[in-house]
Amino acid sequence: MYKYVLIFLLLVAAASCRKPKATECNDEIALSRLSDFRVGVAISYPDLLTNPIYNAIALKQFNSFTPENIFKPGYLHPALNEFNWADADTLVAICTKNNARIHGHTLIWHQQLPDWINDFQGTAEEWDQLMKTHIQTVMQHFKGKVAGWDVVNEAFNEDGTLRNSIWRQKIGTSYLEKAFRYAHEADPNALLFYNDYNLESNVIKRNVVINYLNDLRNRGVKVDGIGLQMHISLGNPDESQIAGALQQVVANQYQLHLSEIDISVNLLNNNPNPDAATFDRQANLLAKIAGLYKAIPVQYKYGITFWGVSDGNSWIRPYYNRQDYPLLYDDNYHPKPAYCKLKEVL
Ligand code: G3I
């Protein structure tokens, strides 16, 4: 009798040992299949073409692609009368074949401009014409293929003043309004976004941006949505700050794109080898963000986009010269707790 009880207990113990741990998961079912809103990723074009593992994950898991760099003027518009469509067209063809939406990033920004724009000598009218030509040539080229555009990126400072970018210096403060008007003329069906960082944490900046965009709308300018970039870190901002930001954007009737999500776990560079508990905190924060996003009314859900596939692809390491692990996949392209937790919420 005791022998049978012992065998039974051993079998139960063996079965429980085989039970997967809560944090274990696999990526056989795509994120995009589980979600009723778009789940996107910033695409590194060189990685897409040269790294088969990256390529397979990107095309399988996500259904919205934001070109991380190759739609920026420095790549698309190398000289006054010259546009370089080849790489961008290839990327668009790959996306279209995979039924992924393309989000255009970005038309007017102060960074990643070609030298010829930075060095351009001209009157305010000539600068205005330059900006118009850039926006309209690019948008018309991709008309019908790009769903939405970051028309203006990062135009405000942290204190809510207008950034003294080259566009503002050369055209004046009206450049924002003009950019949105030119964009609407070029492709009336495209969704037009203003995109910026720290809007989720900095209430002063967010209030200024929303008031500014509301004012544009009141003057008949089409502005469809706001991109909250969400380059955030553990604990900053916290869940309630993020909830407040989402709520305010939606209350003002803008489509909401969480447009460049990454969650730093080594912001102060004092935790270069994070432990499992740190990755669980990262996962829990992401799950809360996804839950908040899921709860907004459907008409405002443009989607969420991660700013890279794996930790090894993230802009943070080269830019800040520190180890960090901000994304869904680890350096070996294995899904992290953040990926698994996200899946539970979608
Ligand atoms: O393409 C050149 C390559 O030819 C050269 O050999 C190499 C040497 O450093 O540089 C390559 O260009 C780099 C480019 O990324 C492509 O890898 C640039 O130096 C580098 O500055 C550029 O960084 C990009 C950054 O924007 C530019 O400010 C990041 O990849 C990109 O993730 C980042 O994205 C921005 C968003 O557009 C706007 N919001 C913030 C976000 C993070 O900074």
Short mmCIF file of C-alpha atoms and ligand atoms in Angstrom, two decimals:
data_model
loop_
_atom_site.label_atom_id
_atom_site.label_comp_id
_atom_site.label_asym_id
_atom_site.label_seq_id
_atom_site.Cartn_x
_atom_site.Cartn_y
_atom_site.Cartn_z
CA MET A 1 0.00 0.00 0.00
CA TYR A 2 2.72 2.46 1.09
CA LYS A 3 4.63 1.56 -2.07
CA TYR A 4 1.69 2.73 -4.24
CA VAL A 5 1.26 5.96 -2.27
CA LEU A 6 4.98 6.67 -2.68
CA ILE A 7 4.82 6.04 -6.45
CA PHE A 8 1.78 8.32 -6.68
CA LEU A 9 3.55 11.11 -4.78
CA LEU A 10 6.65 10.75 -6.96
CA LEU A 11 4.53 11.02 -10.10
CA VAL A 12 2.81 14.15 -8.77
CA ALA A 13 6.18 15.67 -7.89
CA ALA A 14 7.60 14.86 -11.33
CA ALA A 15 4.58 16.42 -13.04
CA SER A 16 4.87 19.61 -10.99
CA CYS A 17 8.59 19.87 -11.87
CA ARG A 18 7.67 19.88 -15.55
CA LYS A 19 5.19 22.70 -15.07
CA PRO A 20 6.51 25.82 -16.78
CA LYS A 21 7.47 28.72 -14.54
CA ALA A 22 5.19 31.75 -14.67
CA THR A 23 7.79 33.80 -16.51
CA GLU A 24 8.44 31.19 -19.20
CA CYS A 25 6.75 31.70 -22.51
CA ASN A 26 7.45 31.38 -26.14
CA ASP A 27 6.74 33.58 -29.12
CA GLU A 28 4.96 31.07 -31.29
CA ILE A 29 1.78 33.13 -31.32
CA ALA A 30 2.44 36.66 -32.58
CA LEU A 31 1.74 39.69 -30.42
CA SER A 32 -0.21 41.22 -33.28
CA ARG A 33 -2.54 38.23 -33.42
CA LEU A 34 -3.51 38.68 -29.80
CA SER A 35 -4.16 42.39 -29.92
CA ASP A 36 -7.16 44.34 -31.17
CA PHE A 37 -4.90 47.34 -31.81
CA ARG A 38 -1.71 47.60 -33.85
CA VAL A 39 1.49 46.44 -32.19
CA GLY A 40 4.40 47.97 -34.00
CA VAL A 41 8.17 48.18 -34.03
CA ALA A 42 10.82 50.59 -35.23
CA ILE A 43 12.55 48.88 -38.11
CA SER A 44 16.28 49.02 -38.56
CA TYR A 45 16.51 48.60 -42.31
CA PRO A 46 20.05 47.12 -42.29
CA ASP A 47 19.03 44.53 -39.67
CA LEU A 48 15.88 43.65 -41.58
CA LEU A 49 17.93 42.88 -44.70
CA THR A 50 20.95 41.19 -43.16
CA ASN A 51 19.82 39.43 -39.97
CA PRO A 52 17.43 36.51 -40.63
CA ILE A 53 16.47 36.12 -36.95
CA TYR A 54 15.64 39.82 -36.65
CA ASN A 55 13.73 39.66 -39.93
CA ALA A 56 11.66 36.65 -38.86
CA ILE A 57 10.70 38.14 -35.50
CA ALA A 58 9.88 41.58 -36.87
CA LEU A 59 7.68 40.28 -39.67
CA LYS A 60 5.93 37.72 -37.50
CA GLN A 61 5.30 39.60 -34.25
CA PHE A 62 4.39 43.12 -35.36
CA ASN A 63 1.83 44.61 -37.73
CA SER A 64 2.96 48.22 -37.84
CA PHE A 65 6.42 49.34 -38.88
CA THR A 66 8.02 52.69 -38.21
CA PRO A 67 11.25 53.07 -40.19
CA GLU A 68 13.75 53.92 -37.45
CA ASN A 69 15.95 56.04 -39.70
CA ILE A 70 15.48 55.67 -43.43
CA PHE A 71 12.46 57.96 -43.80
CA LYS A 72 14.30 60.87 -42.22
CA PRO A 73 15.44 63.73 -44.49
CA GLY A 74 19.10 62.81 -44.05
CA TYR A 75 18.37 59.53 -45.88
CA LEU A 76 15.50 60.40 -48.22
CA HIS A 77 16.58 63.83 -49.41
CA PRO A 78 20.37 63.87 -49.93
CA ALA A 79 20.50 66.97 -52.15
CA LEU A 80 18.25 69.88 -53.13
CA ASN A 81 16.74 68.19 -56.17
CA GLU A 82 17.54 64.61 -55.33
CA PHE A 83 15.48 62.02 -53.47
CA ASN A 84 16.71 58.58 -52.58
CA TRP A 85 13.72 56.25 -52.68
CA ALA A 86 15.38 52.88 -53.21
CA ASP A 87 15.72 51.63 -49.60
CA ALA A 88 12.45 53.16 -48.46
CA ASP A 89 10.58 51.59 -51.39
CA THR A 90 12.07 48.20 -50.60
CA LEU A 91 10.98 48.54 -46.98
CA VAL A 92 7.49 49.57 -48.01
CA ALA A 93 7.25 46.58 -50.36
CA ILE A 94 8.30 44.20 -47.57
CA CYS A 95 5.73 45.72 -45.20
CA THR A 96 2.95 45.61 -47.75
CA LYS A 97 3.68 41.99 -48.57
CA ASN A 98 3.37 41.20 -44.87
CA ASN A 99 0.20 43.24 -44.38
CA ALA A 100 1.97 45.56 -41.97
CA ARG A 101 0.99 49.20 -41.66
CA ILE A 102 3.71 51.79 -42.25
CA HIS A 103 4.04 54.80 -40.02
CA GLY A 104 6.14 57.58 -41.58
CA HIS A 105 8.82 58.99 -39.30
CA THR A 106 9.61 61.84 -39.57
CA LEU A 107 9.07 64.80 -41.90
CA ILE A 108 10.20 67.83 -39.89
CA TRP A 109 12.74 67.41 -37.10
CA HIS A 110 15.87 69.26 -36.03
CA GLN A 111 18.02 66.11 -36.18
CA GLN A 112 19.18 63.84 -38.99
CA LEU A 113 19.00 66.58 -41.57
CA PRO A 114 21.29 66.38 -44.59
CA ASP A 115 24.18 68.84 -44.67
CA TRP A 116 22.66 70.70 -47.60
CA ILE A 117 19.62 71.64 -45.47
CA ASN A 118 21.71 72.63 -42.46
CA ASP A 119 23.86 74.76 -44.78
CA PHE A 120 21.04 76.14 -46.92
CA GLN A 121 21.28 79.90 -47.50
CA GLY A 122 17.93 81.43 -48.31
CA THR A 123 15.21 83.83 -47.31
CA ALA A 124 12.31 82.83 -45.06
CA GLU A 125 10.22 82.27 -48.22
CA GLU A 126 12.88 80.01 -49.73
CA TRP A 127 13.08 77.99 -46.51
CA ASP A 128 9.31 77.74 -46.48
CA GLN A 129 9.42 76.45 -50.05
CA LEU A 130 12.15 73.97 -49.13
CA MET A 131 10.05 72.61 -46.25
CA LYS A 132 6.94 72.42 -48.43
CA THR A 133 8.78 70.61 -51.21
CA HIS A 134 10.26 68.12 -48.78
CA ILE A 135 6.95 67.31 -47.07
CA GLN A 136 4.89 67.14 -50.23
CA THR A 137 7.36 65.23 -52.39
CA VAL A 138 7.84 62.59 -49.72
CA MET A 139 4.17 62.25 -48.86
CA GLN A 140 3.06 62.14 -52.48
CA HIS A 141 5.64 59.48 -53.24
CA PHE A 142 4.20 57.24 -50.49
CA LYS A 143 0.57 58.29 -50.92
CA GLY A 144 -1.77 55.42 -50.13
CA LYS A 145 1.05 53.34 -48.68
CA VAL A 146 1.84 55.18 -45.47
CA ALA A 147 -1.07 55.37 -43.04
CA GLY A 148 0.16 58.13 -40.78
CA TRP A 149 3.07 60.56 -40.48
CA ASP A 150 4.97 62.20 -37.68
CA VAL A 151 4.70 65.56 -39.41
CA VAL A 152 6.60 67.47 -36.74
CA ASN A 153 8.86 65.80 -34.21
CA GLU A 154 10.12 67.21 -30.89
CA ALA A 155 9.36 70.90 -31.48
CA PHE A 156 9.11 71.86 -27.80
CA ASN A 157 11.59 72.22 -24.96
CA GLU A 158 11.05 70.72 -21.52
CA ASP A 159 9.90 74.08 -20.11
CA GLY A 160 7.20 74.31 -22.77
CA THR A 161 8.90 76.93 -24.91
CA LEU A 162 9.20 76.36 -28.63
CA ARG A 163 12.53 74.76 -29.52
CA ASN A 164 14.78 77.12 -31.45
CA SER A 165 15.26 74.57 -34.23
CA ILE A 166 16.61 75.44 -37.63
CA TRP A 167 13.04 75.44 -38.95
CA ARG A 168 11.92 77.99 -36.39
CA GLN A 169 15.01 80.12 -36.94
CA LYS A 170 14.59 80.22 -40.71
CA ILE A 171 10.80 80.21 -41.17
CA GLY A 172 9.53 81.54 -37.85
CA THR A 173 7.11 80.05 -35.34
CA SER A 174 4.51 79.50 -38.05
CA TYR A 175 6.53 76.57 -39.42
CA LEU A 176 4.51 74.06 -37.38
CA GLU A 177 1.18 75.21 -38.74
CA LYS A 178 2.59 75.35 -42.27
CA ALA A 179 4.03 71.86 -41.98
CA PHE A 180 0.65 70.38 -41.04
CA ARG A 181 -1.13 72.34 -43.80
CA TYR A 182 1.37 71.18 -46.43
CA ALA A 183 1.05 67.61 -45.20
CA HIS A 184 -2.73 67.64 -45.45
CA GLU A 185 -2.58 69.09 -48.98
CA ALA A 186 -0.18 66.34 -50.05
CA ASP A 187 -2.24 63.40 -48.77
CA PRO A 188 -5.67 64.27 -47.34
CA ASN A 189 -6.20 60.66 -46.24
CA ALA A 190 -3.03 60.31 -44.20
CA LEU A 191 -3.24 60.67 -40.42
CA LEU A 192 -1.11 63.54 -39.19
CA PHE A 193 0.72 63.30 -35.86
CA TYR A 194 2.74 65.50 -33.57
CA ASN A 195 5.37 63.30 -31.85
CA ASP A 196 7.50 64.09 -28.79
CA TYR A 197 9.28 62.65 -25.75
CA ASN A 198 8.60 63.16 -22.03
CA LEU A 199 5.00 64.16 -22.75
CA GLU A 200 4.00 61.24 -20.53
CA SER A 201 5.95 62.64 -17.55
CA ASN A 202 6.21 66.39 -18.04
CA VAL A 203 2.80 67.96 -17.46
CA ILE A 204 3.98 71.47 -18.34
CA LYS A 205 5.25 70.37 -21.73
CA ARG A 206 2.18 68.22 -22.37
CA ASN A 207 -0.23 71.04 -21.56
CA VAL A 208 1.61 73.41 -23.88
CA VAL A 209 1.69 70.89 -26.73
CA ILE A 210 -2.00 70.01 -26.42
CA ASN A 211 -3.03 73.67 -26.18
CA TYR A 212 -0.86 74.46 -29.20
CA LEU A 213 -2.37 71.66 -31.27
CA ASN A 214 -5.90 72.59 -30.13
CA ASP A 215 -5.21 76.12 -31.30
CA LEU A 216 -4.08 74.83 -34.69
CA ARG A 217 -7.26 72.80 -34.96
CA ASN A 218 -9.37 75.82 -34.05
CA ARG A 219 -7.80 77.59 -37.00
CA GLY A 220 -8.75 74.78 -39.37
CA VAL A 221 -5.48 72.85 -39.40
CA LYS A 222 -5.85 69.08 -39.51
CA VAL A 223 -3.99 67.40 -36.64
CA ASP A 224 -5.15 63.84 -36.07
CA GLY A 225 -3.00 62.45 -33.35
CA ILE A 226 -0.26 62.70 -30.79
CA GLY A 227 2.69 60.39 -30.41
CA LEU A 228 3.83 59.88 -26.84
CA GLN A 229 7.27 58.45 -27.43
CA MET A 230 7.53 56.66 -24.05
CA HIS A 231 11.30 56.48 -23.74
CA ILE A 232 10.90 55.75 -20.07
CA SER A 233 12.65 53.96 -17.23
CA LEU A 234 11.65 51.90 -14.21
CA GLY A 235 9.70 54.12 -11.84
CA ASN A 236 9.77 57.23 -13.96
CA PRO A 237 7.08 58.05 -14.87
CA ASP A 238 4.88 55.95 -12.64
CA GLU A 239 1.62 54.34 -13.62
CA SER A 240 -0.58 57.22 -12.49
CA GLN A 241 1.42 59.76 -14.51
CA ILE A 242 1.11 57.58 -17.59
CA ALA A 243 -2.61 57.14 -17.00
CA GLY A 244 -2.99 60.92 -16.74
CA ALA A 245 -1.18 61.46 -20.02
CA LEU A 246 -3.26 58.91 -21.92
CA GLN A 247 -6.45 60.29 -20.46
CA GLN A 248 -5.59 63.89 -21.43
CA VAL A 249 -4.72 63.04 -25.03
CA VAL A 250 -7.95 61.10 -25.46
CA ALA A 251 -10.05 63.73 -23.68
CA ASN A 252 -8.81 66.21 -26.28
CA GLN A 253 -9.84 63.81 -29.03
CA TYR A 254 -6.48 62.96 -30.53
CA GLN A 255 -5.57 59.54 -31.80
CA LEU A 256 -2.94 58.17 -29.48
CA HIS A 257 0.26 56.49 -30.63
CA LEU A 258 2.62 55.18 -27.96
CA SER A 259 5.18 55.67 -30.61
CA GLU A 260 8.69 54.73 -29.41
CA ILE A 261 8.35 52.54 -26.32
CA ASP A 262 11.42 51.38 -24.45
CA ILE A 263 11.91 50.93 -20.71
CA SER A 264 15.43 51.56 -19.48
CA VAL A 265 16.57 49.44 -16.53
CA ASN A 266 19.97 51.11 -16.11
CA LEU A 267 19.24 54.81 -16.43
CA LEU A 268 21.96 55.91 -14.01
CA ASN A 269 24.46 53.35 -15.29
CA ASN A 270 24.74 51.78 -11.85
CA ASN A 271 22.99 48.51 -12.74
CA PRO A 272 24.73 47.12 -15.84
CA ASN A 273 23.82 43.49 -14.99
CA PRO A 274 20.18 43.59 -13.89
CA ASP A 275 18.78 40.64 -11.96
CA ALA A 276 15.58 38.73 -12.64
CA ALA A 277 13.59 40.94 -10.27
CA THR A 278 14.52 43.98 -12.35
CA PHE A 279 13.21 42.35 -15.51
CA ASP A 280 10.02 41.42 -13.69
CA ARG A 281 9.58 45.08 -12.71
CA GLN A 282 10.10 46.05 -16.34
CA ALA A 283 7.52 43.48 -17.38
CA ASN A 284 4.99 44.68 -14.81
CA LEU A 285 5.36 48.30 -15.87
CA LEU A 286 4.88 47.38 -19.52
CA ALA A 287 1.82 45.31 -18.63
CA LYS A 288 0.31 48.28 -16.82
CA ILE A 289 0.96 50.54 -19.79
CA ALA A 290 -0.61 48.04 -22.18
CA GLY A 291 -3.60 47.67 -19.87
CA LEU A 292 -4.11 51.43 -19.76
CA TYR A 293 -3.83 51.65 -23.53
CA LYS A 294 -6.23 48.77 -24.04
CA ALA A 295 -8.84 50.63 -21.99
CA ILE A 296 -8.97 53.79 -24.11
CA PRO A 297 -11.84 54.14 -26.59
CA VAL A 298 -11.23 52.26 -29.78
CA GLN A 299 -11.43 55.30 -32.06
CA TYR A 300 -8.28 56.74 -30.44
CA LYS A 301 -6.19 53.58 -30.64
CA TYR A 302 -3.65 54.13 -33.39
CA GLY A 303 -1.42 51.53 -31.73
CA ILE A 304 1.72 51.03 -29.73
CA THR A 305 5.23 50.81 -31.18
CA PHE A 306 8.42 49.45 -29.60
CA TRP A 307 11.61 51.29 -30.48
CA GLY A 308 13.46 48.21 -31.65
CA VAL A 309 13.17 44.42 -31.57
CA SER A 310 15.91 43.27 -29.19
CA ASP A 311 18.00 44.89 -26.48
CA GLY A 312 20.96 44.59 -28.82
CA ASN A 313 19.21 46.78 -31.43
CA SER A 314 18.33 49.62 -29.08
CA TRP A 315 19.55 53.14 -29.81
CA ILE A 316 20.21 53.61 -26.07
CA ARG A 317 23.49 51.68 -25.90
CA PRO A 318 25.39 53.60 -28.59
CA TYR A 319 23.72 56.93 -27.83
CA TYR A 320 24.35 56.97 -24.05
CA ASN A 321 27.28 54.59 -24.11
CA ARG A 322 25.83 52.39 -21.37
CA GLN A 323 24.53 48.85 -21.07
CA ASP A 324 20.77 48.72 -21.05
CA TYR A 325 18.04 46.22 -21.75
CA PRO A 326 14.94 48.21 -22.69
CA LEU A 327 13.04 46.02 -25.17
CA LEU A 328 10.98 42.82 -25.55
CA TYR A 329 13.71 40.45 -26.74
CA ASP A 330 17.14 39.88 -25.21
CA ASP A 331 20.45 40.04 -27.04
CA ASN A 332 19.99 36.46 -28.23
CA TYR A 333 16.51 37.20 -29.56
CA HIS A 334 14.76 35.27 -26.80
CA PRO A 335 11.52 36.77 -25.53
CA LYS A 336 11.95 38.47 -22.14
CA PRO A 337 9.51 38.63 -19.21
CA ALA A 338 8.29 41.94 -20.69
CA TYR A 339 7.23 40.12 -23.85
CA CYS A 340 5.48 37.40 -21.87
CA LYS A 341 3.68 39.76 -19.53
CA LEU A 342 2.58 41.92 -22.46
CA LYS A 343 1.02 38.86 -24.03
CA GLU A 344 -1.04 38.22 -20.91
CA VAL A 345 -2.55 41.70 -21.15
CA LEU A 346 -3.21 42.04 -24.89
O1 G3I B 1 24.15 55.30 -41.04
C1 G3I B 1 25.33 55.68 -40.38
C2 G3I B 1 26.47 54.79 -40.76
O2 G3I B 1 26.72 54.95 -42.14
C3 G3I B 1 27.69 55.14 -39.93
O3 G3I B 1 28.71 54.22 -40.22
C4 G3I B 1 27.36 55.07 -38.46
C5 G3I B 1 28.54 55.51 -37.60
O4 G3I B 1 28.13 55.97 -36.33
O5 G3I B 1 26.29 55.97 -38.19
C6 G3I B 1 25.12 55.62 -38.90
O6 G3I B 1 24.10 56.52 -38.57
C7 G3I B 1 23.55 56.40 -37.27
C8 G3I B 1 22.07 56.09 -37.44
O7 G3I B 1 21.41 56.12 -36.18
C9 G3I B 1 21.82 54.70 -38.07
O8 G3I B 1 22.36 53.73 -37.26
C10 G3I B 1 23.72 57.73 -36.57
O9 G3I B 1 25.09 57.92 -36.28
C11 G3I B 1 22.92 57.74 -35.30
O10 G3I B 1 22.96 59.05 -34.73
C12 G3I B 1 21.48 57.39 -35.59
O11 G3I B 1 20.78 57.35 -34.34
C13 G3I B 1 19.37 57.41 -34.45
C14 G3I B 1 18.87 58.63 -33.69
O12 G3I B 1 17.44 58.64 -33.72
C15 G3I B 1 19.37 59.93 -34.31
O13 G3I B 1 19.14 60.97 -33.45
C16 G3I B 1 18.81 56.16 -33.80
O14 G3I B 1 19.14 55.02 -34.60
C17 G3I B 1 17.29 56.26 -33.71
O15 G3I B 1 16.79 55.21 -32.93
C18 G3I B 1 16.90 57.58 -33.03
O16 G3I B 1 15.51 57.65 -32.99
C19 G3I B 1 14.96 58.80 -32.35
C20 G3I B 1 13.67 59.11 -33.07
O17 G3I B 1 13.91 59.29 -34.43
C21 G3I B 1 12.99 60.35 -32.45
N1 G3I B 1 12.80 60.20 -31.04
C22 G3I B 1 14.00 59.82 -30.28
C23 G3I B 1 14.62 58.56 -30.87
C24 G3I B 1 15.82 58.13 -30.05
O18 G3I B 1 16.84 59.08 -30.12
#
